[in-house]
XYZ file of C-alpha atoms in Angstrom:
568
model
C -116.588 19.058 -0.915
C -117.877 21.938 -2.263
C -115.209 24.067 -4.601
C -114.398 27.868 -3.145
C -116.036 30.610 -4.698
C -113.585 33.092 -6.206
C -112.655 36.675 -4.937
C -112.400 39.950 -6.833
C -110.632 42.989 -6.417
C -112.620 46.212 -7.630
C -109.759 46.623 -10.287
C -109.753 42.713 -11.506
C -113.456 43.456 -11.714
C -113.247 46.443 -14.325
C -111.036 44.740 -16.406
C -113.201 41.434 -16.473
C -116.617 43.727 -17.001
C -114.897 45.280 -19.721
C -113.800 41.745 -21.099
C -117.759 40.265 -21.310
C -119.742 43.085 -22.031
C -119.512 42.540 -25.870
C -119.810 38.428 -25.772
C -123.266 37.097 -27.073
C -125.886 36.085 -24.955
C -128.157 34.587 -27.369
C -129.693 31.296 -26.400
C -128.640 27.521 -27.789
C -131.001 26.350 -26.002
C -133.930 25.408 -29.001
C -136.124 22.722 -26.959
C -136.282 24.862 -23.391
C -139.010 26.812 -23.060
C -136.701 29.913 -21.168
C -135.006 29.919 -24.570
C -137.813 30.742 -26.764
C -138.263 34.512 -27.410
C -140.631 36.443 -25.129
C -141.608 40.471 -24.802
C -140.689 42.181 -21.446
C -143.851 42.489 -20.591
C -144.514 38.836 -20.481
C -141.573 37.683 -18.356
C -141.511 40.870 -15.986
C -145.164 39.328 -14.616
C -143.232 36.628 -13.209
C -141.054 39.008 -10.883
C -142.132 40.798 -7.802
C -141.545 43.967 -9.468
C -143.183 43.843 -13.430
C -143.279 47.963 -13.718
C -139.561 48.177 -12.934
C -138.577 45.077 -14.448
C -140.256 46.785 -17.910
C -138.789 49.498 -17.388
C -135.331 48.132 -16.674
C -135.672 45.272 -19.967
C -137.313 47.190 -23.096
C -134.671 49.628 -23.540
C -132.245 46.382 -24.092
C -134.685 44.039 -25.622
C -134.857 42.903 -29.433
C -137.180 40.123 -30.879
C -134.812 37.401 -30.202
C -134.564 38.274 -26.449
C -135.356 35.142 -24.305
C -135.412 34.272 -20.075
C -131.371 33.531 -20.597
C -130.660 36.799 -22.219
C -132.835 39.012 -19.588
C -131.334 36.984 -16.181
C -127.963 37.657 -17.924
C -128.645 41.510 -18.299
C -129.851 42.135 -14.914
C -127.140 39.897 -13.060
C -124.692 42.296 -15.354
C -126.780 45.262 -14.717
C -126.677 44.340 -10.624
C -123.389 44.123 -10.466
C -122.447 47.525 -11.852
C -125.075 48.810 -9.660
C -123.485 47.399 -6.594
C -120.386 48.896 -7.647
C -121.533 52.339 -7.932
C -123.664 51.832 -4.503
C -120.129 50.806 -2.826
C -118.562 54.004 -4.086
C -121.659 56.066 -2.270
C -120.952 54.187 0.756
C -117.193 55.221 1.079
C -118.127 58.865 -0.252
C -119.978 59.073 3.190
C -117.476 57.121 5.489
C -114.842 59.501 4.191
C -116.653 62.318 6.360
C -117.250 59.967 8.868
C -115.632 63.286 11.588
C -119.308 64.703 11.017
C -120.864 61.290 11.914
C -121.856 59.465 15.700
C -120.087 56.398 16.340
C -123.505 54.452 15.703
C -123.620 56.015 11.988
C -120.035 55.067 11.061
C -120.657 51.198 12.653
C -124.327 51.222 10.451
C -122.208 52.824 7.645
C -118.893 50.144 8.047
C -122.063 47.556 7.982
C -123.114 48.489 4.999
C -119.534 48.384 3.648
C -118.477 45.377 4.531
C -122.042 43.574 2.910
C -121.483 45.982 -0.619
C -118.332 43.988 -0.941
C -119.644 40.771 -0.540
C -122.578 41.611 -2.700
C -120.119 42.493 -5.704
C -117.813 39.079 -4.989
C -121.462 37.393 -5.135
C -122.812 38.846 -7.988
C -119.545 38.428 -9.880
C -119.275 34.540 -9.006
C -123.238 34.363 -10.203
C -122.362 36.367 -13.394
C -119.536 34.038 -13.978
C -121.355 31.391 -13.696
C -124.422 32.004 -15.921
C -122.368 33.656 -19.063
C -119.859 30.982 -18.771
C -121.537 27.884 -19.523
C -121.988 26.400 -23.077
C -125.831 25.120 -22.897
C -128.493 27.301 -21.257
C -129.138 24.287 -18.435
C -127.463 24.265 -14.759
C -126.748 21.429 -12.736
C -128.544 21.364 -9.464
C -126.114 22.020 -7.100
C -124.519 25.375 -9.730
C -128.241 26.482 -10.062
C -128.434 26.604 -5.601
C -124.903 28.476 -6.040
C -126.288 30.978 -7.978
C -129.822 31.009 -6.634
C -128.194 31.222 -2.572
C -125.742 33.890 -3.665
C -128.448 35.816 -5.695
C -130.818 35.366 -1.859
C -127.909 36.400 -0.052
C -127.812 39.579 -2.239
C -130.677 40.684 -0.870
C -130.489 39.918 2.532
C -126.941 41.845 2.785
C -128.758 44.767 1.193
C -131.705 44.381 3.263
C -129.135 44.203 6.576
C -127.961 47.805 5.408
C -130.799 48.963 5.649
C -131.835 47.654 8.790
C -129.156 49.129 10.043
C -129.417 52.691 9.103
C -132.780 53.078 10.143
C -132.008 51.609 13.679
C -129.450 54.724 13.427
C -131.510 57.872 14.203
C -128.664 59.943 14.350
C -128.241 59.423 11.093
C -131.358 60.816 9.466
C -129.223 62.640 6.779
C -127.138 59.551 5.420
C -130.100 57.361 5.762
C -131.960 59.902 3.560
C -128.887 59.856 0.489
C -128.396 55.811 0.511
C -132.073 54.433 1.203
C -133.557 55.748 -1.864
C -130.830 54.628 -4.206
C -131.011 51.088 -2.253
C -134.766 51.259 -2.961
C -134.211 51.052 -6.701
C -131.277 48.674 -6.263
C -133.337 46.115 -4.061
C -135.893 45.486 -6.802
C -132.984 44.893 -9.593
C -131.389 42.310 -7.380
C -134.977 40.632 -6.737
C -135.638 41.121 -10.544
C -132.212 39.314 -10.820
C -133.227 36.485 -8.697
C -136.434 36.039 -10.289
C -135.257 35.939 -13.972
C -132.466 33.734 -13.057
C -135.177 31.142 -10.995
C -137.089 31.459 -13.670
C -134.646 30.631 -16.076
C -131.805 28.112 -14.408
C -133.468 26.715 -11.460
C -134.618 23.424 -11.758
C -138.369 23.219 -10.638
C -137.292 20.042 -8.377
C -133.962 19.761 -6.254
C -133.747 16.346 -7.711
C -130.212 14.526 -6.235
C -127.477 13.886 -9.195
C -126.703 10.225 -9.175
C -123.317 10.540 -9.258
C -121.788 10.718 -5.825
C -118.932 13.406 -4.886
C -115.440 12.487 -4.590
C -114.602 11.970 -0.807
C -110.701 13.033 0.667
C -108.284 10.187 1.208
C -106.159 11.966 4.333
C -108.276 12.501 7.781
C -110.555 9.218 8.354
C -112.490 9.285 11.522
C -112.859 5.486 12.175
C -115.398 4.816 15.966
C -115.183 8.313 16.503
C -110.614 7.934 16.189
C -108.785 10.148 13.977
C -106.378 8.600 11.916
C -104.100 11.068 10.024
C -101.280 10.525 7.522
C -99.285 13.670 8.925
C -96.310 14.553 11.522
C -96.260 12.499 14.677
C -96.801 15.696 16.657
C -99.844 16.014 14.557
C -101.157 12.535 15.125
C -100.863 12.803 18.620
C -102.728 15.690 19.032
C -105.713 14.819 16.567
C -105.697 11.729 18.996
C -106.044 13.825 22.101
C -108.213 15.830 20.115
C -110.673 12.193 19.168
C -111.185 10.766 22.505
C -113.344 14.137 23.189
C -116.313 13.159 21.026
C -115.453 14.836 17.860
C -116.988 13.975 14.747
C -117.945 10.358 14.927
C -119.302 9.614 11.374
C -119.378 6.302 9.190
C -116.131 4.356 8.799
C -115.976 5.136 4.693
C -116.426 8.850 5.101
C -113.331 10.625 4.723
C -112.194 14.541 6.041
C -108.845 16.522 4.882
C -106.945 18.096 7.381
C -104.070 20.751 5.594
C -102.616 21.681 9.107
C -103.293 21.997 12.466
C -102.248 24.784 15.435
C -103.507 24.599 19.143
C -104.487 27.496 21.239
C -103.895 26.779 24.740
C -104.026 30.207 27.250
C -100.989 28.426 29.029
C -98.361 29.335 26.313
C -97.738 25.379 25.879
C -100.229 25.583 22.332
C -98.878 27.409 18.894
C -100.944 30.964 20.355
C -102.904 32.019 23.309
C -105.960 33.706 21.296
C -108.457 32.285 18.944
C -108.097 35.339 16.584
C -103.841 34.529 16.416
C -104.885 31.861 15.512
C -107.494 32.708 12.485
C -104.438 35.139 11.447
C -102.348 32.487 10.830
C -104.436 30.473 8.900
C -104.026 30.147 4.879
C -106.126 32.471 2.883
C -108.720 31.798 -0.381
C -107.874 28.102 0.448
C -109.058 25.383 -1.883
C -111.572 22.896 -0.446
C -108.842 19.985 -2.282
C -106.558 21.499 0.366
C -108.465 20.322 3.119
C -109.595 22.464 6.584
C -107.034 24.355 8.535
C -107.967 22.825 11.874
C -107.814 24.866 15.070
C -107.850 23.041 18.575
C -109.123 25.114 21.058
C -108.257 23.665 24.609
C -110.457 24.093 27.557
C -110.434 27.774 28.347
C -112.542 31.028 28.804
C -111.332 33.554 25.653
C -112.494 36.632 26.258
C -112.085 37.706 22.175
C -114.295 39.400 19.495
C -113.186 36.460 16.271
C -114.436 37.548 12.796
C -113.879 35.072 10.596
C -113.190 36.924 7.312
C -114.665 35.328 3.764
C -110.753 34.891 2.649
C -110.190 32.696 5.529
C -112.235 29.017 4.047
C -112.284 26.089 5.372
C -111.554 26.392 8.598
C -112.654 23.648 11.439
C -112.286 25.177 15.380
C -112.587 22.396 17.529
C -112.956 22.656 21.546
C -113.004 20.397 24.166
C -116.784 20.702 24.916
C -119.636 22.723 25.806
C -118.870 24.918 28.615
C -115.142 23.725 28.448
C -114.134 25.823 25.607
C -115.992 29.520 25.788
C -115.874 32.799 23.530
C -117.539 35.012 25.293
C -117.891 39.200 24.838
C -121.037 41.594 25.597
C -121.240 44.439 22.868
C -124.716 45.027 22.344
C -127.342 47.517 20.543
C -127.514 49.632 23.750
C -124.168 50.140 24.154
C -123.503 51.197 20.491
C -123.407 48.314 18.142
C -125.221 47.393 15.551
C -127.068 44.317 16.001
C -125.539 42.713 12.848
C -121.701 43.772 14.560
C -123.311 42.912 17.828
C -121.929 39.274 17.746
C -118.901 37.855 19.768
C -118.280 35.397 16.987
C -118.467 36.074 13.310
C -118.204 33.917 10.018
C -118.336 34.634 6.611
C -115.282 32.269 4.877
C -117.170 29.159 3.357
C -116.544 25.987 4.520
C -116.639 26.948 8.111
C -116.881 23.744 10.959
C -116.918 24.352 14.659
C -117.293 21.789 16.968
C -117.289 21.456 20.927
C -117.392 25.294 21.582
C -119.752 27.467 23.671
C -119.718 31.431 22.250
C -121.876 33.355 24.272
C -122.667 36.998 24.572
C -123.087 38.171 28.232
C -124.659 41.815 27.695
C -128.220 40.148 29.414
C -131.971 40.928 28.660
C -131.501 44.275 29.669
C -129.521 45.032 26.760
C -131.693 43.913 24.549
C -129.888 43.024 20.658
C -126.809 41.288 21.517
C -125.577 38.686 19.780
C -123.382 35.224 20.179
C -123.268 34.342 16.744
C -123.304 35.606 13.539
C -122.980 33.375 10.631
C -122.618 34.333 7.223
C -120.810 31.580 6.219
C -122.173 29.263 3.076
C -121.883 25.119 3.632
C -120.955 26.068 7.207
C -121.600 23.773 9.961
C -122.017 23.668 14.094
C -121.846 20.289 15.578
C -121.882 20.027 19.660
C -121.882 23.607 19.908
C -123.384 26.235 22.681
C -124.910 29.649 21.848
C -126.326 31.820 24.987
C -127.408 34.987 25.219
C -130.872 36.477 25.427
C -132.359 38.708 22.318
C -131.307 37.647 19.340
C -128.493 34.901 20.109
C -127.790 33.505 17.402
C -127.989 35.124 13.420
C -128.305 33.121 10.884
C -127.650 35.857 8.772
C -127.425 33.840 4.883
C -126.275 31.283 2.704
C -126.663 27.860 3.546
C -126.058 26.007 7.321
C -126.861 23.249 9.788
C -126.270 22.915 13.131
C -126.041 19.153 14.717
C -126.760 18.316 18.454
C -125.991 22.109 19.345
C -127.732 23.735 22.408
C -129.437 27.192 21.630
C -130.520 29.817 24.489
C -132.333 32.954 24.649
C -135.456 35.300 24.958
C -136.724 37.181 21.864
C -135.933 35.977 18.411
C -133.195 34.477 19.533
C -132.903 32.126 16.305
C -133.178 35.096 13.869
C -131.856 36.097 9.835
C -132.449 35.135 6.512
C -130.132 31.648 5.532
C -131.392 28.234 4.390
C -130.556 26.965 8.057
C -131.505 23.489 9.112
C -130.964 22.967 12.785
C -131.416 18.778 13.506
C -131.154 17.140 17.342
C -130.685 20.417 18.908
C -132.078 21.605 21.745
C -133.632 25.348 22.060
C -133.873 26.506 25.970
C -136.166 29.614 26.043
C -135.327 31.766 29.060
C -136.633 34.699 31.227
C -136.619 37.696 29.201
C -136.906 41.028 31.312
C -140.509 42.038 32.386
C -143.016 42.923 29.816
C -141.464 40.903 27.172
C -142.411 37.641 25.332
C -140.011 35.089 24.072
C -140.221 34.285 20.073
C -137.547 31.382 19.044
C -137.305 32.338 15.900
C -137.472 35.041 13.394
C -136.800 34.360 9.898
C -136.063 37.441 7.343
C -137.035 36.580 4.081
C -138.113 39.204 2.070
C -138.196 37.487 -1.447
C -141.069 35.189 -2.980
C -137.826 33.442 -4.925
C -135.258 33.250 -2.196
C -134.106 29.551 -1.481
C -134.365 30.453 2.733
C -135.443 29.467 5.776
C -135.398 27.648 9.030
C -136.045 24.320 9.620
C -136.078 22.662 12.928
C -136.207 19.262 12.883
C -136.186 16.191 15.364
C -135.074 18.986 18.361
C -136.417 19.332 21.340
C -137.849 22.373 22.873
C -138.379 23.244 26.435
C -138.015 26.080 28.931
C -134.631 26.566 31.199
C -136.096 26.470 34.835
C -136.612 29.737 35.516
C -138.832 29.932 32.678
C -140.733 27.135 34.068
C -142.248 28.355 36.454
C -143.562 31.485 35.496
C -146.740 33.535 32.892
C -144.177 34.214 30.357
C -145.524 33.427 27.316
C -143.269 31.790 24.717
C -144.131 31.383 20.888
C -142.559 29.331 17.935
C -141.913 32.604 16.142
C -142.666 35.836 13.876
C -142.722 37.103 10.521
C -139.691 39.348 10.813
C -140.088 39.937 7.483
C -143.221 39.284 4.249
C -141.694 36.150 3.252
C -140.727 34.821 6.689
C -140.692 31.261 6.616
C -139.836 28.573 9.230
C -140.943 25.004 9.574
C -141.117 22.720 12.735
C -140.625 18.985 11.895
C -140.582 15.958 14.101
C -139.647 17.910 17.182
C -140.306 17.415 20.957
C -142.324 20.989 21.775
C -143.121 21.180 25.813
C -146.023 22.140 27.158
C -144.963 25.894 27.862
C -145.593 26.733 24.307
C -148.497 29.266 23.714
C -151.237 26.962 22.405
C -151.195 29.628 19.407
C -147.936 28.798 18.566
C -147.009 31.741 16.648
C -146.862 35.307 17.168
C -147.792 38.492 14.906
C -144.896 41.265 13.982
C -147.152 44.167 13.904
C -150.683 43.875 12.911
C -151.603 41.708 10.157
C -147.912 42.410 8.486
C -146.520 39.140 6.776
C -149.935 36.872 8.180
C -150.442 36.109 4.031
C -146.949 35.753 2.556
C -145.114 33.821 5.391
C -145.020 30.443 5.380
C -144.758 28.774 8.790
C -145.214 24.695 8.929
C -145.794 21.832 11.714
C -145.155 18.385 10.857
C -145.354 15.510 13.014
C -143.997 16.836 16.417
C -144.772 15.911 19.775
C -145.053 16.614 23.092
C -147.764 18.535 24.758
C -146.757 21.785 23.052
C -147.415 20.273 19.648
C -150.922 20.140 19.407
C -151.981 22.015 16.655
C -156.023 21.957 17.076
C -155.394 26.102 18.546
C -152.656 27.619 16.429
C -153.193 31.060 14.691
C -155.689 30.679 12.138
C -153.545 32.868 8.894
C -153.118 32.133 5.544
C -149.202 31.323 6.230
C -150.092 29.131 8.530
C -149.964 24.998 7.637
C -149.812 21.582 9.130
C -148.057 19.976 6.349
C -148.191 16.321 4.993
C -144.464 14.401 4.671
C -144.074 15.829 0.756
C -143.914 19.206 2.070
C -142.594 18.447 4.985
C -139.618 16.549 2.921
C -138.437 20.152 1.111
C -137.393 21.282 4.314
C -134.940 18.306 5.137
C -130.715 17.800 4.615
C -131.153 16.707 1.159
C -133.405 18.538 -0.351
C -133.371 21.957 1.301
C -129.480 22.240 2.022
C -128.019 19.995 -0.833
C -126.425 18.642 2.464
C -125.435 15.294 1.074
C -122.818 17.379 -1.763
C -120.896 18.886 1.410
C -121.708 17.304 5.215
C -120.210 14.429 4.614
C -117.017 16.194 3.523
C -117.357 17.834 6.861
C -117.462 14.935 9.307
C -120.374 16.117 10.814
C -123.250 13.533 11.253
C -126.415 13.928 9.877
C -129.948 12.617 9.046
C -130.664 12.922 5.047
C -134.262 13.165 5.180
C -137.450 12.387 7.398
C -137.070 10.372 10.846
């Protein structure tokens, strides 16, 4: 199981930033080639931004500089400018009187994703000046790399956000041009850090990670060494097809509370629960486990990034519901938009429908937003109609869950793998199309994506029956990239298969993949004839699987979820 990143206070921050300025960052490395000395010029043509990267790297150059010293500058250099970009953020919330409601929510949005960017940048910084040779292991360099993508994506959100606020011309004016300058030092980050701690191949350790000794799910049983009010319940809680995994795989249970709408659990909300639950727990500690009994809960959660490791378990689709309806026409932002949040790491949820009820006519309105890194959905419902489910960042997977909607409805910028699920298009209001997914990368170096593999996709039955035409997905961004891998795909697919954003945005620098799928949807002989478009061989196909794209043998197993390591 994956150890917790750390949290920061602004003021713990200071006094640490004041502590490493003056340490060395010269290079130990001699036989690497990041560690022998090279000009600006030279490295900044391996970023998406050379003229700024120059700009930002001679002033602080010598002739010794190397890869390790620049990626160590700019991840120091971002995270100062993320302070000072958090401190323009609350300058205009504190005159929030003079603002709509829709501004302050876009502005609160923007908030909330500073914050994590500085906890992010501070565990990457950490990370890179702290070790003693100028080499990574794999699974520290896809810390650093994911936090470094998820950087960008909470900047990019910001901005999303404020220009879907036109109310807000003013504040969009003072904050977009500073976040202008402050996306391309975070990509600059990225790239220099890619460049010089990512390993060019994911290649697996051969070591294996140390597996808990307390929760053992044994033919789909729980068998727990804890009170007998506790064992009884886990047992109640096993017989409803929970997390049926191999008999040596192990799962760590700290506590457990039950939320029953009766009064006869420990609280009668989800979110009394959350409240309740430790905070900045370790992953040695094991998952707080909340039970969830069969109910409809009628409750905005947020799942806040101090509360990790948590596991939410129902007693089934359509048993178990969170349900609300905010949506972008009534006010929200489609990033607060979602019934259900996450952002604590570790996150499982299984047996639970979250829906979002707002309908078509609504249009953004989300079920699910995950920002949650080695999180995990296993048996799980999402319904609603545009944009169901976010997949906002970091790393996820999703096992055997059941997806529904209209437009974009699988939509943001993590490394998500979704594997045995199925995705139900539906009827979207008149005039519209349905796209499954939209996928927001917007970096060349980001480590996103989606990847759909061994699902099954067909149409609910109103769909069925009707001229709607439905499409894999679209570039919602230039680096968009989604793959489709040994999937059923029904016949109601357009035989194009994929849809354009807006003219020929994104048609060269997204990357959109078919491998092996089936059905009569699958046929590939009349998709879209772009650049990003590719019907990939099994060594592509294999980046995109558990092992290689999510790590996912370093964490699922901790999880109890099941899971396929590579290609069927």
């Amino acid at each position: 199981m994956k150890e917790n990143k750390l949290f920061f206070s602004p003021s713990i921050i200071s006094c640490i930033l004041l502590a490493v300025l003056t340490l060395s960052t010269q290079s130990s490395a001699d036989n690497v080639s990041p560690a022998n000395p090279v000009t600006p010029s030279t490295i900044c043509k391996s970023t998406p931004y050379p003229t700024f990267c120059k700009s930002l790297l001679v002033p602080n150059s010598n002739s010794s500089s190397n890869v390790y010293d620049y990626g160590l500058f700019s991840v120091r250099k971002s995270l100062s400018t993320a302070q000072k970009f958090l401190s323009l953020i609350e300058k205009y919330l504190r005159r929030k009187r003079d603002l709509t409601i829709t501004a302050v929510r876009a502005l609160e949005d923007c908030k909330f994703l500073a914050e994590l960017n500085i906890d992010y940048l501070m565990n990457s910084f950490l990370t890179v000046n702290g070790i003693s040779s100028k080499t990574l292991p794999v699974f520290e360099a896809d810390d650093v790399q994911t936090l470094l993508s998820g950087i960008l994506t909470n900047t990019q959100t910001c901005v999303d956000g404020l220009q879907a606020t036109a109310s807000a011309w003013s504040v969009r004016e003072g904050i977009l041009s500073p976040l202008s300058n402050d996306t391309r030092l975070f990509s600059v980050s990225l790239a220099l850090f890619t460049k010089a701690w990512v390993p060019k191949k994911k290649n697996k350790p051969s070591q294996s990670h140390p597996t808990a000794k307390h929760l053992t799910f044994q033919n789909g049983r729980l068998n727990l060494k804890m009170s007998a009010k506790n064992q009884e319940i886990l047992n109640t809680v096993s017989n409803r097809r929970l997390l049926q995994i191999n008999d040596n795989n192990q799962v760590l249970v700290s506590d457990i509370v039950i939320v029953n709408q009766n009064g006869t659990g420990n609280f009668t909300t989800v979110n009394d629960a959350v409240a309740a639950a430790p905070l900045n727990a370790n992953s040695s500690s094991g998952y707080f486990l909340i039970y969830i009994t069969a109910g409809v809960y009628e409750e905005y959660v947020s799942i806040a990034k101090k509360n990790k490791y948590l596991m939410m378990i129902g007693d089934g689709i359509n048993q178990t519901i969170i349900t609300g309806n905010h949506s972008f026409v009534d006010g929200w932002t489609t990033f607060n938009s979602s019934t259900f949040a996450v952002v604590g790491a570790g996150f499982v949820a299984v047996n639970i429908t979250f829906r979002n009820t707002a309908g078509a006519i609504k249009h953004q309105a989300v079920a699910v937003r995950n920002g949650a890194d080695l999180s995990s959905f296993y048996s799980c419902s999402f319904e609603a109609y545009q944009d169901t489910l976010y997949v906002h960042s970091l790393r996820q997977f999703y096992r055997e869950c059941d997806i529904y909607g209209t437009v974009d409805f699988i939509f943001g910028n993590a490394a998500a793998v979704f594997q045995n699920c199925n995705l139900y298009p539906r009827m979207p209001m008149t005039n519209q199309f349905n796209a499954i997914t939209a996928q927001g990368r917007t970096d060349p170096n980001q480590n996103t994506g989606i990847s759909i593999h061994n699902c099954t996709i067909r149409p609910v039955d109103d769909l069925n029956s009707t001229s709607i035409q439905t499409y894999l997905g679209r570039p919602w961004k230039e680096f968009s990239r989604t793959v489709y891998m040994q999937s059923f795909i029904d016949g109601f697919i357009n035989p194009l298969g994929w849809r354009e954003w807006s003219g020929d945005f994104a048609l060269n620098t997204s990357y959109y993949g078919e491998f092996n799928n089936t059905g009569p949807g699958s046929n590939t002989t009349g998709r879209v004839n772009w650049p990003g478009f590719h019907v990939i061989n099994s060594t592509d196909a294999a980046n995109f699987t558990v092992s290689t794209f999510l790590l996912g043998d370093d964490w699922l197993s901790d999880t109890g979820v099941p899971y396929a390591v590579g290609l069927l």
